[in-house]
Amino acid sequence: MTLLDSMERTGYRQAFSNLIEGRRVTMPLTRSELDAMQPSSRSIHAGSTVRLGDAQPTAPPIHVATAFTYPTTDELDAVFADNSSGYVYSRFGNPTVNALEEAVAAIEGTDAAVAYGSGMAAIHGIVAAIARPGSTVIASRDVYGATHALLGGYLADNGVKTIFVDIRDLDGLGSLAREHQPALIFAETVSNPLMRVANVRRIAAIAHAAGAKFVLDNTFATPIVTRAVALGADAVVYSSTKHYGGHGDTTGGLVATSNDIAHKLREQNKLIGAIAAPFDAWLVLRGLRTLDLRVRKQSANAAELVAWLERDDRAESVNYPGLQSDLPTDQFCDGLHGTMLSFEILGAGRDEVFRFQDALRLIQPATTLGDIGSLVLHPATSSHRGLTPGQRVEIGIADGLVRVSAGIEDARDIIADLDQALNVALAR
Ligand SMILES: Cc1ncc(COP(=O)(O)O)c(C=O)c1O
């Protein structure tokens, strides 16, 4: 039998001529079409789609496809031209990533959200979408080290000027905003590692009065503690590597914002490609199912650790939003003060902190936060390593300072671990 005979027999030829005539063809290849092909072709095309019929999976699938095809090229063309919704190429949009973005927008109360490959990619994306060469940004000087470097170095080299300020000085911020007419004001809800709280509602008002957008990095607070958009932020940014993912097994970033800004971010991402990968998006999507439970338990544990440290004279000072007298209480939902705290070990320097970290059994010393397991970090040799000792003293970061991210373990076990490690650190 010739190939043409076999195509005729299997209907493949008919399907092929339908396509040529521009009629719809059912995809994928049928079993009889596959049977007419050579084994090497079958191995490429068999099993390439999953048929679910009316069944709806109870968990979202991970779509790893690079590209999406349609029964006719006209349909593909309509999606490409944005005349019809759909997917073309995963750098432009992917169903699993989109499922995460829809979930985040629903949680944050925004029109839309855009998922990124890291928190830094998200921060770069939103700043670059709002600030043009020649624009001014006013940013909190307490922002995460890489954000400081991005604004003060990389973006400065690209013509965006950033003025760093003490974001708690609202009068100073107001007059600088009036004078410089910034494109945007950037702050973190709770600063790292001293847990200084930005007054989100007041900063939003200052930004809007100056015609600026207000971008808030809400990574430390989470949407469970601080409802950033309801308080006036125009865009809220996260490292989803942290609480959103929550299990220390993914790297990602999120921006939740209006449709207008999200559209710009998506167009920018078509060129920059700072997109989230489908599997990472899926991990964050699974993580956010328990975000509320985890953050409430972590926050309760953090409050217990703070109460214990406050009573313990081995802790020289404790930093925690709940201890600040001028706290804007309306931005802390349900009396939650977050999962993060820091404290100074009495009389300690680098050696004592290293002994403390090495003695920990349950708590892990690691450069991240917001996980189900408790974590510590030594800011002087990690997040703020790039600063001179003098600069660290100026900000208030002593060599004996330790940052703690409370996990969801039993608080008694976390405290017992801190207790024995403090004894080891101060034994000599
Ligand atoms: C407050 C804050 N924002 C942004 C980032 C950057 O996130 P990523 O490491 O996912 O790029 C971090 C990382 O630690 C962070 O702590």
CSV table of C-alpha atoms and ligand atoms in Angstrom, one decimal:
chain,number,residue,atom,x,y,z
A,1,MET,CA,0.0,0.0,0.0
A,2,THR,CA,1.4,3.4,-0.9
A,3,LEU,CA,1.5,6.3,1.6
A,4,LEU,CA,-1.3,8.0,-0.3
A,5,ASP,CA,-3.5,4.9,-0.1
A,6,SER,CA,-2.9,4.6,3.6
A,7,MET,CA,-3.7,8.3,4.1
A,8,GLU,CA,-6.9,7.8,2.1
A,9,ARG,CA,-7.8,4.8,4.3
A,10,THR,CA,-7.2,6.6,7.5
A,11,GLY,CA,-8.9,9.9,6.6
A,12,TYR,CA,-5.6,11.8,7.1
A,13,ARG,CA,-5.7,12.9,3.5
A,14,GLN,CA,-9.3,14.2,4.0
A,15,ALA,CA,-8.2,16.1,7.1
A,16,PHE,CA,-5.2,17.5,5.3
A,17,SER,CA,-7.3,18.8,2.4
A,18,ASN,CA,-9.8,20.3,4.8
A,19,LEU,CA,-7.0,22.2,6.3
A,20,ILE,CA,-5.8,23.4,2.9
A,21,GLU,CA,-9.3,24.6,2.2
A,22,GLY,CA,-9.4,26.5,5.4
A,23,ARG,CA,-12.0,24.3,7.1
A,24,ARG,CA,-11.7,23.4,10.8
A,25,VAL,CA,-9.9,20.2,11.5
A,26,THR,CA,-10.2,18.3,14.8
A,27,MET,CA,-6.9,18.3,16.6
A,28,PRO,CA,-4.9,16.4,17.7
A,29,LEU,CA,-4.1,13.5,15.3
A,30,THR,CA,-6.6,10.6,15.6
A,31,ARG,CA,-5.5,7.1,16.4
A,32,SER,CA,-6.1,6.0,12.8
A,33,GLU,CA,-4.0,8.9,11.6
A,34,LEU,CA,-1.2,7.9,13.9
A,35,ASP,CA,-1.4,4.3,12.8
A,36,ALA,CA,-0.7,5.4,9.2
A,37,MET,CA,2.6,7.0,10.3
A,38,GLN,CA,6.1,5.6,10.9
A,39,PRO,CA,7.1,4.9,14.6
A,40,SER,CA,9.4,7.9,14.8
A,41,SER,CA,6.5,10.2,13.8
A,42,ARG,CA,4.1,8.4,16.2
A,43,SER,CA,6.6,8.9,19.1
A,44,ILE,CA,6.6,12.7,18.4
A,45,HIS,CA,2.9,13.2,18.1
A,46,ALA,CA,1.1,10.4,20.1
A,47,GLY,CA,0.0,11.4,23.6
A,48,SER,CA,0.6,15.1,23.1
A,49,THR,CA,-2.7,16.2,24.5
A,50,VAL,CA,-4.9,15.3,27.5
A,51,ARG,CA,-8.6,14.9,26.9
A,52,LEU,CA,-10.7,15.7,30.0
A,53,GLY,CA,-14.2,15.8,28.4
A,54,ASP,CA,-16.5,17.5,31.0
A,55,ALA,CA,-14.2,16.6,33.9
A,56,GLN,CA,-12.8,19.5,35.8
A,57,PRO,CA,-9.6,18.8,37.7
A,58,THR,CA,-9.8,19.8,41.4
A,59,ALA,CA,-6.3,21.3,41.2
A,60,PRO,CA,-5.0,23.5,38.4
A,61,PRO,CA,-2.7,21.8,35.8
A,62,ILE,CA,0.8,22.8,35.1
A,63,HIS,CA,1.0,23.9,31.5
A,64,VAL,CA,4.6,23.6,30.4
A,65,ALA,CA,4.0,24.1,26.7
A,66,THR,CA,6.2,26.7,25.0
A,67,ALA,CA,3.6,27.5,22.4
A,68,PHE,CA,-0.1,27.0,21.7
A,69,THR,CA,-1.6,26.0,18.4
A,70,TYR,CA,-5.2,26.4,17.0
A,71,PRO,CA,-7.4,24.5,14.5
A,72,THR,CA,-6.9,27.2,11.9
A,73,THR,CA,-4.2,29.8,11.4
A,74,ASP,CA,-6.9,32.5,11.3
A,75,GLU,CA,-7.7,31.7,15.0
A,76,LEU,CA,-4.0,31.8,15.9
A,77,ASP,CA,-3.7,35.1,14.1
A,78,ALA,CA,-6.7,36.6,16.0
A,79,VAL,CA,-5.1,35.7,19.3
A,80,PHE,CA,-1.8,37.1,18.2
A,81,ALA,CA,-3.5,40.3,17.2
A,82,ASP,CA,-5.3,40.5,20.6
A,83,ASN,CA,-8.7,40.3,18.8
A,84,SER,CA,-9.4,37.1,20.6
A,85,SER,CA,-8.3,35.9,24.1
A,86,GLY,CA,-5.9,33.0,24.3
A,87,TYR,CA,-2.4,31.9,24.4
A,88,VAL,CA,0.3,32.0,21.7
A,89,TYR,CA,3.7,31.7,23.3
A,90,SER,CA,4.5,31.3,27.0
A,91,ARG,CA,6.7,34.4,27.3
A,92,PHE,CA,3.5,36.4,26.3
A,93,GLY,CA,1.2,34.4,28.6
A,94,ASN,CA,0.8,30.9,30.1
A,95,PRO,CA,-2.4,29.4,31.5
A,96,THR,CA,-0.8,28.2,34.8
A,97,VAL,CA,0.9,31.6,35.3
A,98,ASN,CA,-2.4,33.3,34.5
A,99,ALA,CA,-4.2,31.2,37.1
A,100,LEU,CA,-1.7,32.5,39.7
A,101,GLU,CA,-2.2,36.0,38.5
A,102,GLU,CA,-5.9,35.8,38.8
A,103,ALA,CA,-5.7,34.4,42.3
A,104,VAL,CA,-3.3,37.1,43.4
A,105,ALA,CA,-5.5,39.9,42.0
A,106,ALA,CA,-8.5,38.4,43.9
A,107,ILE,CA,-6.5,38.2,47.1
A,108,GLU,CA,-5.1,41.7,46.8
A,109,GLY,CA,-8.3,43.3,45.5
A,110,THR,CA,-6.8,44.6,42.3
A,111,ASP,CA,-7.9,44.5,38.7
A,112,ALA,CA,-4.9,42.4,37.7
A,113,ALA,CA,-1.6,40.9,38.8
A,114,VAL,CA,1.6,40.0,36.9
A,115,ALA,CA,3.9,37.2,38.0
A,116,TYR,CA,7.6,37.3,37.6
A,117,GLY,CA,10.7,35.1,37.9
A,118,SER,CA,11.8,36.8,41.1
A,119,GLY,CA,10.9,39.6,43.4
A,120,MET,CA,13.7,41.7,41.9
A,121,ALA,CA,12.3,41.2,38.4
A,122,ALA,CA,8.9,42.4,39.7
A,123,ILE,CA,10.5,45.5,41.3
A,124,HIS,CA,12.4,46.3,38.2
A,125,GLY,CA,9.3,45.8,36.1
A,126,ILE,CA,7.1,48.2,38.0
A,127,VAL,CA,9.7,50.9,38.5
A,128,ALA,CA,10.7,50.8,34.8
A,129,ALA,CA,7.0,50.9,33.7
A,130,ILE,CA,6.3,54.1,35.6
A,131,ALA,CA,9.6,56.0,35.7
A,132,ARG,CA,11.2,57.1,32.4
A,133,PRO,CA,14.8,58.3,31.9
A,134,GLY,CA,14.7,61.8,33.4
A,135,SER,CA,12.1,60.9,36.1
A,136,THR,CA,12.7,61.1,39.8
A,137,VAL,CA,11.8,58.3,42.3
A,138,ILE,CA,11.6,58.9,46.0
A,139,ALA,CA,12.4,55.7,47.9
A,140,SER,CA,12.8,54.7,51.5
A,141,ARG,CA,16.4,54.4,52.4
A,142,ASP,CA,15.6,51.3,54.4
A,143,VAL,CA,14.5,49.2,51.4
A,144,TYR,CA,16.0,45.7,50.7
A,145,GLY,CA,19.7,45.9,49.7
A,146,ALA,CA,19.2,44.8,46.1
A,147,THR,CA,16.3,47.2,45.7
A,148,HIS,CA,18.6,50.0,47.0
A,149,ALA,CA,21.3,48.9,44.5
A,150,LEU,CA,18.7,48.6,41.6
A,151,LEU,CA,17.4,52.2,42.2
A,152,GLY,CA,20.7,53.8,43.2
A,153,GLY,CA,22.9,52.1,40.7
A,154,TYR,CA,21.3,50.2,37.7
A,155,LEU,CA,18.3,52.5,37.2
A,156,ALA,CA,20.4,55.6,38.0
A,157,ASP,CA,22.8,54.6,35.2
A,158,ASN,CA,19.7,54.4,33.0
A,159,GLY,CA,18.6,58.0,33.8
A,160,VAL,CA,16.2,57.4,36.6
A,161,LYS,CA,17.2,59.5,39.6
A,162,THR,CA,16.3,58.2,43.1
A,163,ILE,CA,16.3,60.3,46.2
A,164,PHE,CA,16.5,58.1,49.4
A,165,VAL,CA,14.7,59.4,52.5
A,166,ASP,CA,13.6,58.4,56.0
A,167,ILE,CA,10.1,57.3,54.9
A,168,ARG,CA,8.8,57.9,58.5
A,169,ASP,CA,9.5,61.6,58.2
A,170,LEU,CA,6.2,62.4,56.5
A,171,ASP,CA,6.7,66.2,56.6
A,172,GLY,CA,10.1,65.9,54.9
A,173,LEU,CA,8.6,63.4,52.4
A,174,GLY,CA,5.7,65.8,51.6
A,175,SER,CA,8.0,68.8,50.9
A,176,LEU,CA,10.4,66.7,48.8
A,177,ALA,CA,7.5,65.3,46.8
A,178,ARG,CA,6.2,68.9,46.1
A,179,GLU,CA,9.7,70.1,45.1
A,180,HIS,CA,10.7,67.1,42.9
A,181,GLN,CA,7.3,66.0,41.4
A,182,PRO,CA,8.5,62.3,41.4
A,183,ALA,CA,7.1,59.7,39.0
A,184,LEU,CA,6.7,57.4,41.9
A,185,ILE,CA,7.3,56.9,45.7
A,186,PHE,CA,8.6,53.5,46.7
A,187,ALA,CA,8.5,52.0,50.2
A,188,GLU,CA,8.4,48.8,52.1
A,189,THR,CA,5.6,48.3,54.6
A,190,VAL,CA,7.9,46.9,57.3
A,191,SER,CA,11.6,47.5,56.8
A,192,ASN,CA,14.4,45.0,57.0
A,193,PRO,CA,15.9,44.2,59.5
A,194,LEU,CA,14.8,46.9,62.0
A,195,MET,CA,11.0,46.4,61.4
A,196,ARG,CA,10.4,50.2,60.9
A,197,VAL,CA,6.8,50.7,59.8
A,198,ALA,CA,5.8,52.9,56.8
A,199,ASN,CA,2.5,54.8,57.2
A,200,VAL,CA,0.9,53.4,54.0
A,201,ARG,CA,-2.2,55.6,54.0
A,202,ARG,CA,-0.3,58.9,54.6
A,203,ILE,CA,2.4,58.1,52.1
A,204,ALA,CA,-0.2,57.3,49.4
A,205,ALA,CA,-1.9,60.6,50.1
A,206,ILE,CA,1.5,62.4,49.7
A,207,ALA,CA,2.3,60.6,46.5
A,208,HIS,CA,-1.2,61.3,45.0
A,209,ALA,CA,-1.1,65.0,45.9
A,210,ALA,CA,2.2,65.3,44.0
A,211,GLY,CA,0.8,63.4,41.0
A,212,ALA,CA,3.0,60.4,41.7
A,213,LYS,CA,2.2,56.7,41.8
A,214,PHE,CA,2.8,54.9,45.1
A,215,VAL,CA,4.5,51.4,44.8
A,216,LEU,CA,4.6,49.4,48.0
A,217,ASP,CA,6.8,46.3,48.6
A,218,ASN,CA,4.5,44.4,51.0
A,219,THR,CA,6.7,41.3,51.2
A,220,PHE,CA,7.3,41.4,54.9
A,221,ALA,CA,3.7,42.3,55.9
A,222,THR,CA,1.8,40.1,53.4
A,223,PRO,CA,-1.8,40.8,52.3
A,224,ILE,CA,-3.1,39.0,55.4
A,225,VAL,CA,-1.5,41.7,57.7
A,226,THR,CA,-1.7,44.8,55.4
A,227,ARG,CA,-4.3,45.5,52.7
A,228,ALA,CA,-2.0,47.7,50.7
A,229,VAL,CA,-4.3,48.7,47.8
A,230,ALA,CA,-7.2,49.5,50.1
A,231,LEU,CA,-4.8,51.9,51.9
A,232,GLY,CA,-4.0,53.7,48.7
A,233,ALA,CA,-1.0,51.9,47.0
A,234,ASP,CA,-1.2,52.0,43.2
A,235,ALA,CA,0.8,48.8,42.9
A,236,VAL,CA,1.8,46.3,45.5
A,237,VAL,CA,4.9,44.2,45.0
A,238,TYR,CA,6.0,40.9,46.5
A,239,SER,CA,8.9,38.5,46.5
A,240,SER,CA,6.7,35.4,46.2
A,241,THR,CA,9.8,33.5,47.2
A,242,LYS,CA,8.7,34.5,50.7
A,243,HIS,CA,5.3,34.1,52.4
A,244,TYR,CA,3.2,33.7,49.2
A,245,GLY,CA,5.2,30.6,48.2
A,246,GLY,CA,5.9,29.9,51.9
A,247,HIS,CA,7.8,26.6,51.6
A,248,GLY,CA,11.3,27.6,50.6
A,249,ASP,CA,11.1,25.8,47.3
A,250,THR,CA,10.4,28.5,44.7
A,251,THR,CA,11.8,31.9,43.5
A,252,GLY,CA,9.2,34.4,42.2
A,253,GLY,CA,7.8,37.9,42.2
A,254,LEU,CA,4.3,39.5,41.9
A,255,VAL,CA,2.9,42.9,41.1
A,256,ALA,CA,-0.8,43.5,41.8
A,257,THR,CA,-2.2,46.6,40.3
A,258,SER,CA,-4.7,48.3,37.9
A,259,ASN,CA,-5.5,47.0,34.4
A,260,ASP,CA,-3.7,49.9,32.8
A,261,ILE,CA,-0.4,49.3,34.6
A,262,ALA,CA,-0.7,45.5,34.3
A,263,HIS,CA,-1.1,46.0,30.5
A,264,LYS,CA,2.2,47.9,30.4
A,265,LEU,CA,3.9,45.3,32.5
A,266,ARG,CA,2.8,42.5,30.2
A,267,GLU,CA,3.9,44.4,27.1
A,268,GLN,CA,7.3,45.1,28.8
A,269,ASN,CA,7.5,41.4,29.7
A,270,LYS,CA,7.0,40.3,26.1
A,271,LEU,CA,10.4,42.1,25.4
A,272,ILE,CA,12.2,41.6,28.7
A,273,GLY,CA,11.0,38.0,29.4
A,274,ALA,CA,11.1,38.4,33.2
A,275,ILE,CA,8.2,36.0,33.5
A,276,ALA,CA,7.4,33.3,36.1
A,277,ALA,CA,8.0,29.7,35.0
A,278,PRO,CA,4.8,27.5,35.0
A,279,PHE,CA,6.1,25.2,37.7
A,280,ASP,CA,7.1,28.1,40.0
A,281,ALA,CA,3.8,29.7,39.4
A,282,TRP,CA,2.1,26.5,40.4
A,283,LEU,CA,4.1,26.3,43.6
A,284,VAL,CA,3.1,29.8,44.5
A,285,LEU,CA,-0.5,29.0,43.6
A,286,ARG,CA,-0.5,26.0,45.9
A,287,GLY,CA,1.3,28.0,48.6
A,288,LEU,CA,-1.3,30.8,48.6
A,289,ARG,CA,-4.0,28.3,49.5
A,290,THR,CA,-2.6,28.3,53.0
A,291,LEU,CA,-1.2,31.8,53.1
A,292,ASP,CA,-3.8,33.0,55.6
A,293,LEU,CA,-3.4,30.0,57.9
A,294,ARG,CA,0.4,30.2,57.8
A,295,VAL,CA,0.7,34.0,58.3
A,296,ARG,CA,-1.7,33.9,61.3
A,297,LYS,CA,0.2,31.1,63.0
A,298,GLN,CA,3.6,32.6,62.1
A,299,SER,CA,2.4,36.0,63.5
A,300,ALA,CA,1.1,34.4,66.7
A,301,ASN,CA,4.5,32.7,67.1
A,302,ALA,CA,6.4,35.9,66.4
A,303,ALA,CA,4.4,37.7,69.1
A,304,GLU,CA,5.2,34.9,71.5
A,305,LEU,CA,8.9,35.0,70.7
A,306,VAL,CA,8.9,38.8,71.2
A,307,ALA,CA,7.2,38.5,74.6
A,308,TRP,CA,9.8,35.9,75.6
A,309,LEU,CA,12.8,38.0,74.4
A,310,GLU,CA,11.5,41.1,76.1
A,311,ARG,CA,11.6,39.3,79.4
A,312,ASP,CA,15.1,37.8,78.7
A,313,ASP,CA,18.1,39.9,79.6
A,314,ARG,CA,20.3,38.2,77.0
A,315,ALA,CA,18.3,40.2,74.4
A,316,GLU,CA,19.6,43.8,74.5
A,317,SER,CA,16.8,45.2,72.2
A,318,VAL,CA,13.9,43.8,70.3
A,319,ASN,CA,12.5,45.2,67.0
A,320,TYR,CA,8.9,44.3,66.1
A,321,PRO,CA,6.1,46.4,64.7
A,322,GLY,CA,3.9,45.7,67.7
A,323,LEU,CA,6.4,47.4,70.0
A,324,GLN,CA,6.3,50.7,68.1
A,325,SER,CA,4.4,53.5,69.9
A,326,ASP,CA,3.3,55.5,66.9
A,327,LEU,CA,2.0,52.5,64.9
A,328,PRO,CA,-0.7,53.2,62.3
A,329,THR,CA,-2.8,50.5,63.8
A,330,ASP,CA,-5.4,50.6,60.9
A,331,GLN,CA,-2.9,49.0,58.6
A,332,PHE,CA,-2.4,45.9,60.8
A,333,CYS,CA,-5.5,43.7,60.1
A,334,ASP,CA,-6.9,41.7,63.1
A,335,GLY,CA,-4.2,43.0,65.4
A,336,LEU,CA,-1.6,40.9,63.5
A,337,HIS,CA,1.9,42.4,63.5
A,338,GLY,CA,3.6,40.1,61.1
A,339,THR,CA,5.9,37.1,61.2
A,340,MET,CA,9.2,39.0,61.4
A,341,LEU,CA,11.3,40.4,64.3
A,342,SER,CA,14.9,41.1,65.1
A,343,PHE,CA,16.9,41.4,68.3
A,344,GLU,CA,20.4,42.2,69.5
A,345,ILE,CA,22.2,39.6,71.6
A,346,LEU,CA,23.6,41.3,74.7
A,347,GLY,CA,27.2,42.4,74.2
A,348,ALA,CA,27.5,40.2,71.1
A,349,GLY,CA,29.6,40.7,68.0
A,350,ARG,CA,30.1,38.6,64.9
A,351,ASP,CA,31.7,35.7,66.8
A,352,GLU,CA,28.9,35.3,69.3
A,353,VAL,CA,26.2,35.5,66.6
A,354,PHE,CA,28.0,32.9,64.6
A,355,ARG,CA,28.2,30.6,67.7
A,356,PHE,CA,24.5,31.2,68.3
A,357,GLN,CA,23.6,30.4,64.7
A,358,ASP,CA,25.8,27.2,64.7
A,359,ALA,CA,24.2,26.0,67.9
A,360,LEU,CA,20.6,26.2,66.5
A,361,ARG,CA,18.9,22.9,65.9
A,362,LEU,CA,15.3,23.6,64.8
A,363,ILE,CA,15.8,27.1,63.4
A,364,GLN,CA,17.8,27.3,60.2
A,365,PRO,CA,20.2,30.2,59.5
A,366,ALA,CA,19.4,31.0,55.9
A,367,THR,CA,19.1,34.0,53.6
A,368,THR,CA,15.3,34.0,53.2
A,369,LEU,CA,12.1,34.5,55.2
A,370,GLY,CA,8.4,33.8,55.4
A,371,ASP,CA,8.8,30.0,55.3
A,372,ILE,CA,6.9,27.3,57.3
A,373,GLY,CA,10.1,26.7,59.2
A,374,SER,CA,11.7,29.3,61.5
A,375,LEU,CA,14.7,31.0,60.1
A,376,VAL,CA,17.4,33.4,61.3
A,377,LEU,CA,19.8,35.7,59.5
A,378,HIS,CA,22.7,37.9,60.6
A,379,PRO,CA,22.2,41.2,58.7
A,380,ALA,CA,25.8,42.5,59.2
A,381,THR,CA,27.2,39.6,57.3
A,382,SER,CA,24.3,38.9,54.8
A,383,SER,CA,21.6,41.4,53.8
A,384,HIS,CA,23.7,44.5,54.8
A,385,ARG,CA,27.2,43.0,54.2
A,386,GLY,CA,27.8,45.5,51.4
A,387,LEU,CA,27.7,48.5,53.8
A,388,THR,CA,30.6,49.8,55.8
A,389,PRO,CA,30.5,49.3,59.6
A,390,GLY,CA,30.0,53.0,59.9
A,391,GLN,CA,27.0,53.0,57.5
A,392,ARG,CA,25.5,50.0,59.5
A,393,VAL,CA,25.9,51.9,62.8
A,394,GLU,CA,24.2,55.0,61.2
A,395,ILE,CA,21.2,52.9,60.2
A,396,GLY,CA,21.2,51.1,63.6
A,397,ILE,CA,22.3,47.6,62.5
A,398,ALA,CA,24.7,46.4,65.2
A,399,ASP,CA,27.0,43.4,64.7
A,400,GLY,CA,25.0,41.5,67.4
A,401,LEU,CA,21.7,41.9,65.6
A,402,VAL,CA,19.8,38.8,64.5
A,403,ARG,CA,16.7,38.7,62.3
A,404,VAL,CA,14.1,36.0,63.0
A,405,SER,CA,11.4,34.8,60.6
A,406,ALA,CA,8.9,32.8,62.8
A,407,GLY,CA,7.7,29.5,61.3
A,408,ILE,CA,4.6,27.5,62.0
A,409,GLU,CA,6.2,25.1,64.5
A,410,ASP,CA,5.1,25.0,68.1
A,411,ALA,CA,6.3,28.3,69.7
A,412,ARG,CA,7.6,26.4,72.7
A,413,ASP,CA,10.1,24.5,70.5
A,414,ILE,CA,11.3,27.7,68.7
A,415,ILE,CA,11.8,29.3,72.1
A,416,ALA,CA,13.7,26.3,73.5
A,417,ASP,CA,16.0,26.4,70.5
A,418,LEU,CA,16.7,30.1,70.9
A,419,ASP,CA,17.3,29.6,74.6
A,420,GLN,CA,19.9,26.8,74.3
A,421,ALA,CA,21.6,28.6,71.4
A,422,LEU,CA,21.8,31.9,73.4
A,423,ASN,CA,23.4,29.9,76.2
A,424,VAL,CA,26.1,28.5,73.8
A,425,ALA,CA,26.7,31.9,72.3
A,426,LEU,CA,27.3,33.7,75.6
A,427,ALA,CA,29.0,30.8,77.4
A,428,ARG,CA,32.6,32.1,77.0
B,1,LIG,C1,11.4,43.0,51.0
B,1,LIG,C2,12.0,42.3,49.8
B,1,LIG,N1,11.7,42.6,48.6
B,1,LIG,C3,12.2,42.0,47.5
B,1,LIG,C4,13.1,41.0,47.6
B,1,LIG,C5,13.7,40.3,46.4
B,1,LIG,O1,13.0,39.1,46.2
B,1,LIG,P1,13.7,37.9,45.3
B,1,LIG,O2,14.8,37.4,46.1
B,1,LIG,O3,12.6,37.0,45.1
B,1,LIG,O4,14.2,38.5,44.0
B,1,LIG,C6,13.5,40.5,48.9
B,1,LIG,C7,14.4,39.4,49.0
B,1,LIG,O5,14.8,39.1,50.1
B,1,LIG,C8,12.9,41.2,50.0
B,1,LIG,O6,13.2,40.8,51.3
